[in-house]
XYZ file of C-alpha atoms in Angstrom:
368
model
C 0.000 0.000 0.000
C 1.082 4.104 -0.434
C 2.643 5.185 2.487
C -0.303 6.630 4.329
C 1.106 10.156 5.107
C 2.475 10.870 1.884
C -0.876 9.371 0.050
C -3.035 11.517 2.199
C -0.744 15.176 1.217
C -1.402 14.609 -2.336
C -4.902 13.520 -2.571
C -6.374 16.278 -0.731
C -4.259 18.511 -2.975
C -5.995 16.618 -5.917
C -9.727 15.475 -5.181
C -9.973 17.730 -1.722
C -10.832 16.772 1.682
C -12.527 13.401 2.534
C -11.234 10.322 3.896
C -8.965 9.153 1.702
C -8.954 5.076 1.054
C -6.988 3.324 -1.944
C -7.922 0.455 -3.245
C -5.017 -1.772 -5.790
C -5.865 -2.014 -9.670
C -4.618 -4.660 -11.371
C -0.633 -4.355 -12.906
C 2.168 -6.230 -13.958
C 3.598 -6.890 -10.571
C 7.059 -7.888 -11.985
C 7.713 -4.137 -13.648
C 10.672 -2.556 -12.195
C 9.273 0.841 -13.596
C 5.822 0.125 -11.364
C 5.549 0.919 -7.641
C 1.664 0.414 -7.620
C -1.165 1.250 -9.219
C -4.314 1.976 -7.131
C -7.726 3.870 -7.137
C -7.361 6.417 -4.776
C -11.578 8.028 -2.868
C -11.599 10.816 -0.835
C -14.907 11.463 0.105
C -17.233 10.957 -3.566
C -14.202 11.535 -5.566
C -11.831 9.170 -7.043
C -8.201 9.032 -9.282
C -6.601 6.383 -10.310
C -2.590 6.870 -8.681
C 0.353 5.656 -10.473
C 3.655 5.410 -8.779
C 6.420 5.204 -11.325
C 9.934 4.285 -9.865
C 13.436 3.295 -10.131
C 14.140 1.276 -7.418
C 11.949 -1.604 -7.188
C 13.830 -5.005 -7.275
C 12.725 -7.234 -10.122
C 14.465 -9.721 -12.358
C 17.053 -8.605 -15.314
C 14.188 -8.275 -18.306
C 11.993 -6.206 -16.623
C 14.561 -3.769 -14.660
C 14.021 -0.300 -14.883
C 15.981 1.430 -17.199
C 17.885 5.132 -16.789
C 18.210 5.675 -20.648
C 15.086 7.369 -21.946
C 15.631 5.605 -25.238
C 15.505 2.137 -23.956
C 11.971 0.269 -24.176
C 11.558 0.277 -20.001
C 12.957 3.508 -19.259
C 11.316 4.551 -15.820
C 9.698 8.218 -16.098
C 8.619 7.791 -19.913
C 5.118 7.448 -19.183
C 5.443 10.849 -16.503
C 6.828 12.595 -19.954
C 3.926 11.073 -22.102
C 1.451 12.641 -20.070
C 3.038 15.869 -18.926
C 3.841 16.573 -22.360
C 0.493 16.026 -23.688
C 1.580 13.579 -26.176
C -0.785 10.794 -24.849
C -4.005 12.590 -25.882
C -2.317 13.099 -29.764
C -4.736 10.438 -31.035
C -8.262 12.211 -29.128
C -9.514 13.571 -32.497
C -9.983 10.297 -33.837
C -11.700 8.155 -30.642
C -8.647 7.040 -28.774
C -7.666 9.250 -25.490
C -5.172 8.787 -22.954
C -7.049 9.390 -18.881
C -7.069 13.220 -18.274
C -3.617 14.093 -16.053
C -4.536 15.160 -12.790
C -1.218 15.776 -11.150
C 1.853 14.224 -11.647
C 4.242 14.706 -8.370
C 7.994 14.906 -7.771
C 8.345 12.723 -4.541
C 11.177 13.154 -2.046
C 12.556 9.481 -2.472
C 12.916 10.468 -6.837
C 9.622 8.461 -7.592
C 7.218 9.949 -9.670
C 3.363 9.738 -8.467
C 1.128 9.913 -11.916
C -2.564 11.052 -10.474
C -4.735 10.545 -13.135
C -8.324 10.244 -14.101
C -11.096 6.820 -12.924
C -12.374 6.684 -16.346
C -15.275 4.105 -15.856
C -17.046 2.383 -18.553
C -16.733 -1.316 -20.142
C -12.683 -3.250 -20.316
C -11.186 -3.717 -23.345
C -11.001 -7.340 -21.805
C -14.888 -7.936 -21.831
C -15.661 -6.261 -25.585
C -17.282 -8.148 -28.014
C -15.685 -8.423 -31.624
C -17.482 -5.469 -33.080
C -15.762 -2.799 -30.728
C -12.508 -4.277 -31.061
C -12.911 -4.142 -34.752
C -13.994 -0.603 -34.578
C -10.719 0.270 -32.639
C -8.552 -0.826 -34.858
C -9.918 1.405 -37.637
C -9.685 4.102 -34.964
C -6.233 3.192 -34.259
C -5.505 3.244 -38.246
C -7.321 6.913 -38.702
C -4.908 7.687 -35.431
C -1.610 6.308 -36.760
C -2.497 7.278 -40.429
C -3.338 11.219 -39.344
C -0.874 11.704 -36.315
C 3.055 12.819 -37.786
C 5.754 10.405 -36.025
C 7.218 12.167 -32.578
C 10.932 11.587 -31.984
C 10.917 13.655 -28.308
C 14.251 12.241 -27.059
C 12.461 10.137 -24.009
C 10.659 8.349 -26.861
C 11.365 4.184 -27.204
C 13.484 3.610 -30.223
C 14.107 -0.278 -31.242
C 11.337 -1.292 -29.041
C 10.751 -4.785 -30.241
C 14.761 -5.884 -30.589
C 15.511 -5.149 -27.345
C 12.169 -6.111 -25.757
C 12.745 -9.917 -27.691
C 15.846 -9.820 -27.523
C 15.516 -9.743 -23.687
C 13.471 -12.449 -22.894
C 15.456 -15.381 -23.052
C 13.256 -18.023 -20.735
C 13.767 -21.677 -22.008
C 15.306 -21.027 -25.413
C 17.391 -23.788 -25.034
C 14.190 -26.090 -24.247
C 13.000 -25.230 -28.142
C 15.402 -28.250 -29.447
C 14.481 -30.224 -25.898
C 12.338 -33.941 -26.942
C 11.508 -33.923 -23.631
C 10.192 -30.271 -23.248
C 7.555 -31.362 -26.162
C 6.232 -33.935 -24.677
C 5.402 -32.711 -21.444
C 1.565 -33.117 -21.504
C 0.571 -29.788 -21.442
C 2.242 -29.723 -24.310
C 1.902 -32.774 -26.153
C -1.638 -32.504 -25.239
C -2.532 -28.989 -26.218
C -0.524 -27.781 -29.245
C -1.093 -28.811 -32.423
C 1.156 -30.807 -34.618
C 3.546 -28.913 -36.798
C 3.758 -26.115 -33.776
C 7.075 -27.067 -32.787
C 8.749 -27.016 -36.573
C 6.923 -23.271 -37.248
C 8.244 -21.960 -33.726
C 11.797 -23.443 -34.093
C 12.268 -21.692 -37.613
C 10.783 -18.442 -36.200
C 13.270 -18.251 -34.096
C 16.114 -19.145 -35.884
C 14.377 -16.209 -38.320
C 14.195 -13.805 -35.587
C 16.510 -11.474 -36.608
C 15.440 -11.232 -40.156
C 11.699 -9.965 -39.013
C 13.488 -7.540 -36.598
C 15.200 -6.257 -39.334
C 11.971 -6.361 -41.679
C 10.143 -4.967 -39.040
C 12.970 -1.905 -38.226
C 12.459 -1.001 -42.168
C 9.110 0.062 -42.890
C 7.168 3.248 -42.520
C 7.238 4.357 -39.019
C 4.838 5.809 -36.555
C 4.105 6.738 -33.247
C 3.074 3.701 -31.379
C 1.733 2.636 -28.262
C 3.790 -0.601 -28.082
C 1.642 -1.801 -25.584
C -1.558 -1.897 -27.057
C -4.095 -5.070 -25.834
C -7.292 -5.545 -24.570
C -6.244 -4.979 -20.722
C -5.307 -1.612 -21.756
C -8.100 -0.255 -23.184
C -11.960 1.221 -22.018
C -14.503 2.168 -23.379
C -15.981 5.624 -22.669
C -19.040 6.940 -24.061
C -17.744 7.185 -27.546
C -14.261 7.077 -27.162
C -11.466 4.470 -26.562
C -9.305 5.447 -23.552
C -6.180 3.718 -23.616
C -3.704 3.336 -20.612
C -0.376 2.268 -19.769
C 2.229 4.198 -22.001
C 5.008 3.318 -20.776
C 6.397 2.092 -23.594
C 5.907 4.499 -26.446
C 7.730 5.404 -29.442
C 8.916 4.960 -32.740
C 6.842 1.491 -34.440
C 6.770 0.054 -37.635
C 2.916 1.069 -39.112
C 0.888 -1.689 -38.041
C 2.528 -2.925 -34.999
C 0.394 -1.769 -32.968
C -2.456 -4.092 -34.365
C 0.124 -6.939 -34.780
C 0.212 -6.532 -30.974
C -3.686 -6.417 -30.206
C -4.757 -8.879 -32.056
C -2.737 -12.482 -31.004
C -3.151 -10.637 -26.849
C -6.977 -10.589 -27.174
C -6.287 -14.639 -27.131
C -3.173 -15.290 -25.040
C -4.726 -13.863 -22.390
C -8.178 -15.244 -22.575
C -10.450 -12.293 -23.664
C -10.979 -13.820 -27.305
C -11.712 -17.512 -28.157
C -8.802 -18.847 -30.223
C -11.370 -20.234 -33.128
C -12.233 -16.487 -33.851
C -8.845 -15.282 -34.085
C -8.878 -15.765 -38.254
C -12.196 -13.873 -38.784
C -11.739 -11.169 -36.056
C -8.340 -10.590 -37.310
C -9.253 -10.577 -41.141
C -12.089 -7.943 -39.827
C -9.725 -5.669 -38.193
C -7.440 -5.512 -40.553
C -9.494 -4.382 -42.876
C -11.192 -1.685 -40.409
C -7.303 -0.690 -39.581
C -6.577 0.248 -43.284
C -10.120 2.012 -44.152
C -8.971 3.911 -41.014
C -5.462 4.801 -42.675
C -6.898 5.626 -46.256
C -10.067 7.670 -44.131
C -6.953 9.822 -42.872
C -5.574 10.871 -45.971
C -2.662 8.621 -45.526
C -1.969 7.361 -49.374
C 1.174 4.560 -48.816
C 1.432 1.114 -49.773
C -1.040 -1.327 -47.899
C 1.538 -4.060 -48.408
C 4.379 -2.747 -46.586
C 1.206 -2.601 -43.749
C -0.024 -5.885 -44.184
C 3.883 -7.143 -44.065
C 4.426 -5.263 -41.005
C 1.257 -6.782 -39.283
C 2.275 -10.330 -40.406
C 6.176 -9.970 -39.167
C 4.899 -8.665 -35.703
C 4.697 -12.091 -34.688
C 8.189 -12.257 -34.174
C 7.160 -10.460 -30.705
C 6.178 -13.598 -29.917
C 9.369 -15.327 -30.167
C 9.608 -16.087 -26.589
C 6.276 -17.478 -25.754
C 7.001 -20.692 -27.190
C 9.890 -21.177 -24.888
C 8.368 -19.505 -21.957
C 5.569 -22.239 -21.679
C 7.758 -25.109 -22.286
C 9.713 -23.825 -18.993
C 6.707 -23.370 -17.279
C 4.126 -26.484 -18.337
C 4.962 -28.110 -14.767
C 4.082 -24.506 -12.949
C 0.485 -23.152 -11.417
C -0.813 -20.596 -14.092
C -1.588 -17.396 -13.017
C -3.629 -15.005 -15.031
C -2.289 -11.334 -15.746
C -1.267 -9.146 -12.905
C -0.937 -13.055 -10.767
C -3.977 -12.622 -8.677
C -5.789 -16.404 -9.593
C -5.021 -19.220 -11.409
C -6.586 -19.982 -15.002
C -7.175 -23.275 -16.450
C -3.822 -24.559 -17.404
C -5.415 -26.334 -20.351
C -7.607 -23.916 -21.410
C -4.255 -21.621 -21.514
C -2.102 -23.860 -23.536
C -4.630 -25.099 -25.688
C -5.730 -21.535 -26.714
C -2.561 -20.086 -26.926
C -0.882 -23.134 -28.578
C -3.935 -22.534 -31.354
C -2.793 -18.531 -31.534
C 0.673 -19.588 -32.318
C -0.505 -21.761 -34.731
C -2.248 -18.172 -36.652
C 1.152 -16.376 -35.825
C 3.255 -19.217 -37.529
C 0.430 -18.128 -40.493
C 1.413 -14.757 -40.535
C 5.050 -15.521 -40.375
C 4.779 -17.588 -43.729
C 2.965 -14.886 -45.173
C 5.478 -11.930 -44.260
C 8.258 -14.151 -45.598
C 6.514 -15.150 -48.786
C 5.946 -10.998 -48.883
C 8.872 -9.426 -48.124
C 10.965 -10.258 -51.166
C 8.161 -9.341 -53.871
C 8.789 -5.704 -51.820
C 12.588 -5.237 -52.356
C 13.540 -7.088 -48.754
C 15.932 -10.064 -48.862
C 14.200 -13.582 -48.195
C 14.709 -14.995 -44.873
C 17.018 -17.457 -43.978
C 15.196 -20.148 -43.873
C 13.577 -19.483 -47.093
C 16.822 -19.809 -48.841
C-alpha cells in the first residue's frame, strides 16, 4: 500500500478533503518501472494513482531502465502525459485518462494522479468494438506525424525480444515437447513453425525496423483499453515510441487470445475484420502509402512472440496465473488456446516471408 502520510498530502491537494482510502488495480507486478497502481476516494471523488519508480527489485528483463531511449525507461510514461503527447490520437476516438497531477516525490519516484475513467474493459468487448478500434487506431496512426521527443522508445521490439530469453534452449528439448501440457494442447507442426521463427528472428526484426514508421503505443491489448461513451481510452504508455505502421495491431490482435479475452477459433475472422477496419482507417486519414508494406508489417509482428514458445515449455509443470498473478486460469484452457494462436502467428510468419521479397527485402534465412 502508499505510504499513508504521503498518500493523504497529495490527494487532498488533488480530489480535496474526505477520507482518503486506496484500493489496488490490477498491474504487472514484476515491472521494475511500477511501484503500484491503485484507485485512490476521498470522500465521492476518485483518481486512479500511479507510482512510477526506479528502485523496485525485479528480475534482469523487466529492470528499470535510466536511458530514456531504452523500451523500459522509468519516467517515460510521466513525460507522455506531462507533455500532452498521450491525448495526440483524441480527435480520432482514442484518449489517454485526463492528467490530474503528476508529483515529484522526495525518495525520486514519480506519483502519476490521473483520471477513474469508468465504462466497459477492453477485456470484456465483443468483436465489433474491437474491430472498430482498430480502424480508430488506423485513422490515429495514419493522421498523427511520427514524434521523436528524445524520451521516446526507439528499437522497441529488438531489445524487448531480444531480452526475454526463458527456455530457449528447451526449443530443441524432446523432452520439453512432450510434457503433456504440451503434447496434449498444441497442435502438430507447432514445434517445426516456432523453431524456424526463431532461428528467423533477426530477419523480421530487421523487416520490421524497415518500414514506414509511426508513433506507437507498443503496448496496445485488450487490458489496456476502455470504453468511454464514444471514445477508446487507452492506458499504460510506458512504452511508447517509434513502431513500424501496423505494430500496434500486430500486438492487439494475437493478446486478445493469449490472455483469454478472445476464443482462439475467432482469431482468423476477427483478425481478417480488423485488418481491414485498420486500413479504411489509414486511407479515411488521408494517408496514401502502400497497404503491403502494412499488411507485411502486421504479419512480421509475430516475431514479438518469439519467446512465448519457450516460456511455456519452462513453465508447463508450474500453477498458471492469469495477468497481474492474482488467480489461477485453467492450465489447459491456456495452452490449448494459446498453442492454437501460435498456430495463426506461424500463419502470418509464412505470409510476411513469402511478402517481403516481392517488396525489395531479402528472403529470410530459412527461405533460402
Amino acid at each position: 500500500m502508499p505510504e499513508t502520510a504521503l498518500l493523504d498530502t497529495e490527494a487532498r491537494d488533488v480530489l480535496g478533503t474526505g477520507r482518503t482510502a486506496a484500493e489496488p488495480l490490477v498491474h504487472n507486478p514484476w515491472d521494475g518501472v511500477t511501484a503500484g497502481v491503485w484507485r485512490v476516494r476521498a470522500g465521492d471523488r476518485t483518481a486512479v494513482l500511479k507510482v512510477l519508480t526506479r528502485t523496485k527489485e525485479t528480475d534482469g528483463h523487466w529492470a528499470a531502465s535510466d536511458d530514456p531511449r531504452h523500451w523500459n525507461y522509468w519516467r517515460r510514461e510521466a513525460h507522455v502525459y506531462e507533455s500532452g503527447l498521450a491525448q495526440v490520437w483524441q480527435p480520432y476516438g482514442i484518449r489517454a485518462p485526463r492528467l490530474l497531477a503528476s508529483v515529484e516525490r522526495p525518495d525520486g519516484d514519480v506519483a502519476l494522479w490521473l483520471e477513474d475513467v469508468p465504462g466497459e474493459p477492453g477485456t470484456s468487448w465483443p468483436l465489433a468494438r474491437h474491430i472498430e478500434h482498430a480502424r480508430r487506431l488506423g485513422v490515429a496512426q495514419g493522421a498523427a506525424r511520427p514524434s521523436d521527443e528524445p524520451w521516446l522508445s526507439r528499437r522497441f521490439l529488438r531489445d524487448y525480444v531480444g531480452g526475454k530469453n526463458l527456455g530457449q534452449d528447451l526449443l530443441d528439448d524432446d523432452e520439453a515437447w512432450r510434457q503433456p501440457l504440451v503434447r496434449d494442447h498444441f497442435p502438430a507442426g507447432l514445434r517445426r513453425d516456432m523453431v524456424r521463427l526463431h532461428h528467423d528472428r533477426d530477419w523480421f526484426l530487421d523487416v520490421m525496423q524497415s518500414l514506414p514508421r509511426a508513433f506507437g503505443h507498443l503496448d496496445h491489448w485488450p487490458a489496456n483499453v476502455r470504453a468511454h461513451g464514444p471514445d477508446g481510452v487507452l492506458f499504460d504508455w510506458a512504452f511508447a515510441g517509434d513502431g513500424a505502421l501496423g505494430e500496434d495491431l500486430g500486438n492487439y490482435l494475437p493478446d486478445s487470445v493469449f490472455d483469454l479475452f478472445v476464443p482462439a477459433d475467432r482469431l482468423p475472422e476477427y483478425a481478417a475484420a480488423a485488418y481491414e477496419a485498420y486500413l479504411h482507417g489509414l486511407r479515411e486519414s488521408g494517408w496514401r502509402g502502400d497497404e503491403h508494406l502494412v499488411r507485411l508489417a502486421v504479419c512480421a509482428s509475430a516475431v514479438k512472440y518469439d519467446w512465448l514458445t519457450a516460456g511455456m515449455l519452462a513453465r508447463a509443470d508450474a500453477e498458471q496465473l492469469d495477468y497481474g498473478g492474482h488467480r489461477t486460469v485453467s492450465a489447459g484452457l491456456r495452452y490449448r488456446e494459446r498453442g492454437s494462436a501460435l498456430t495463426f502467428l506461424a500463419g502470418w510468419a509464412a505470409e510476411a516471408r513469402a511478402l517481403a521479397p516481392r517488396l525489395g527485402f531479402p528472403e529470410a534465412p530459412s527461405g533460402r
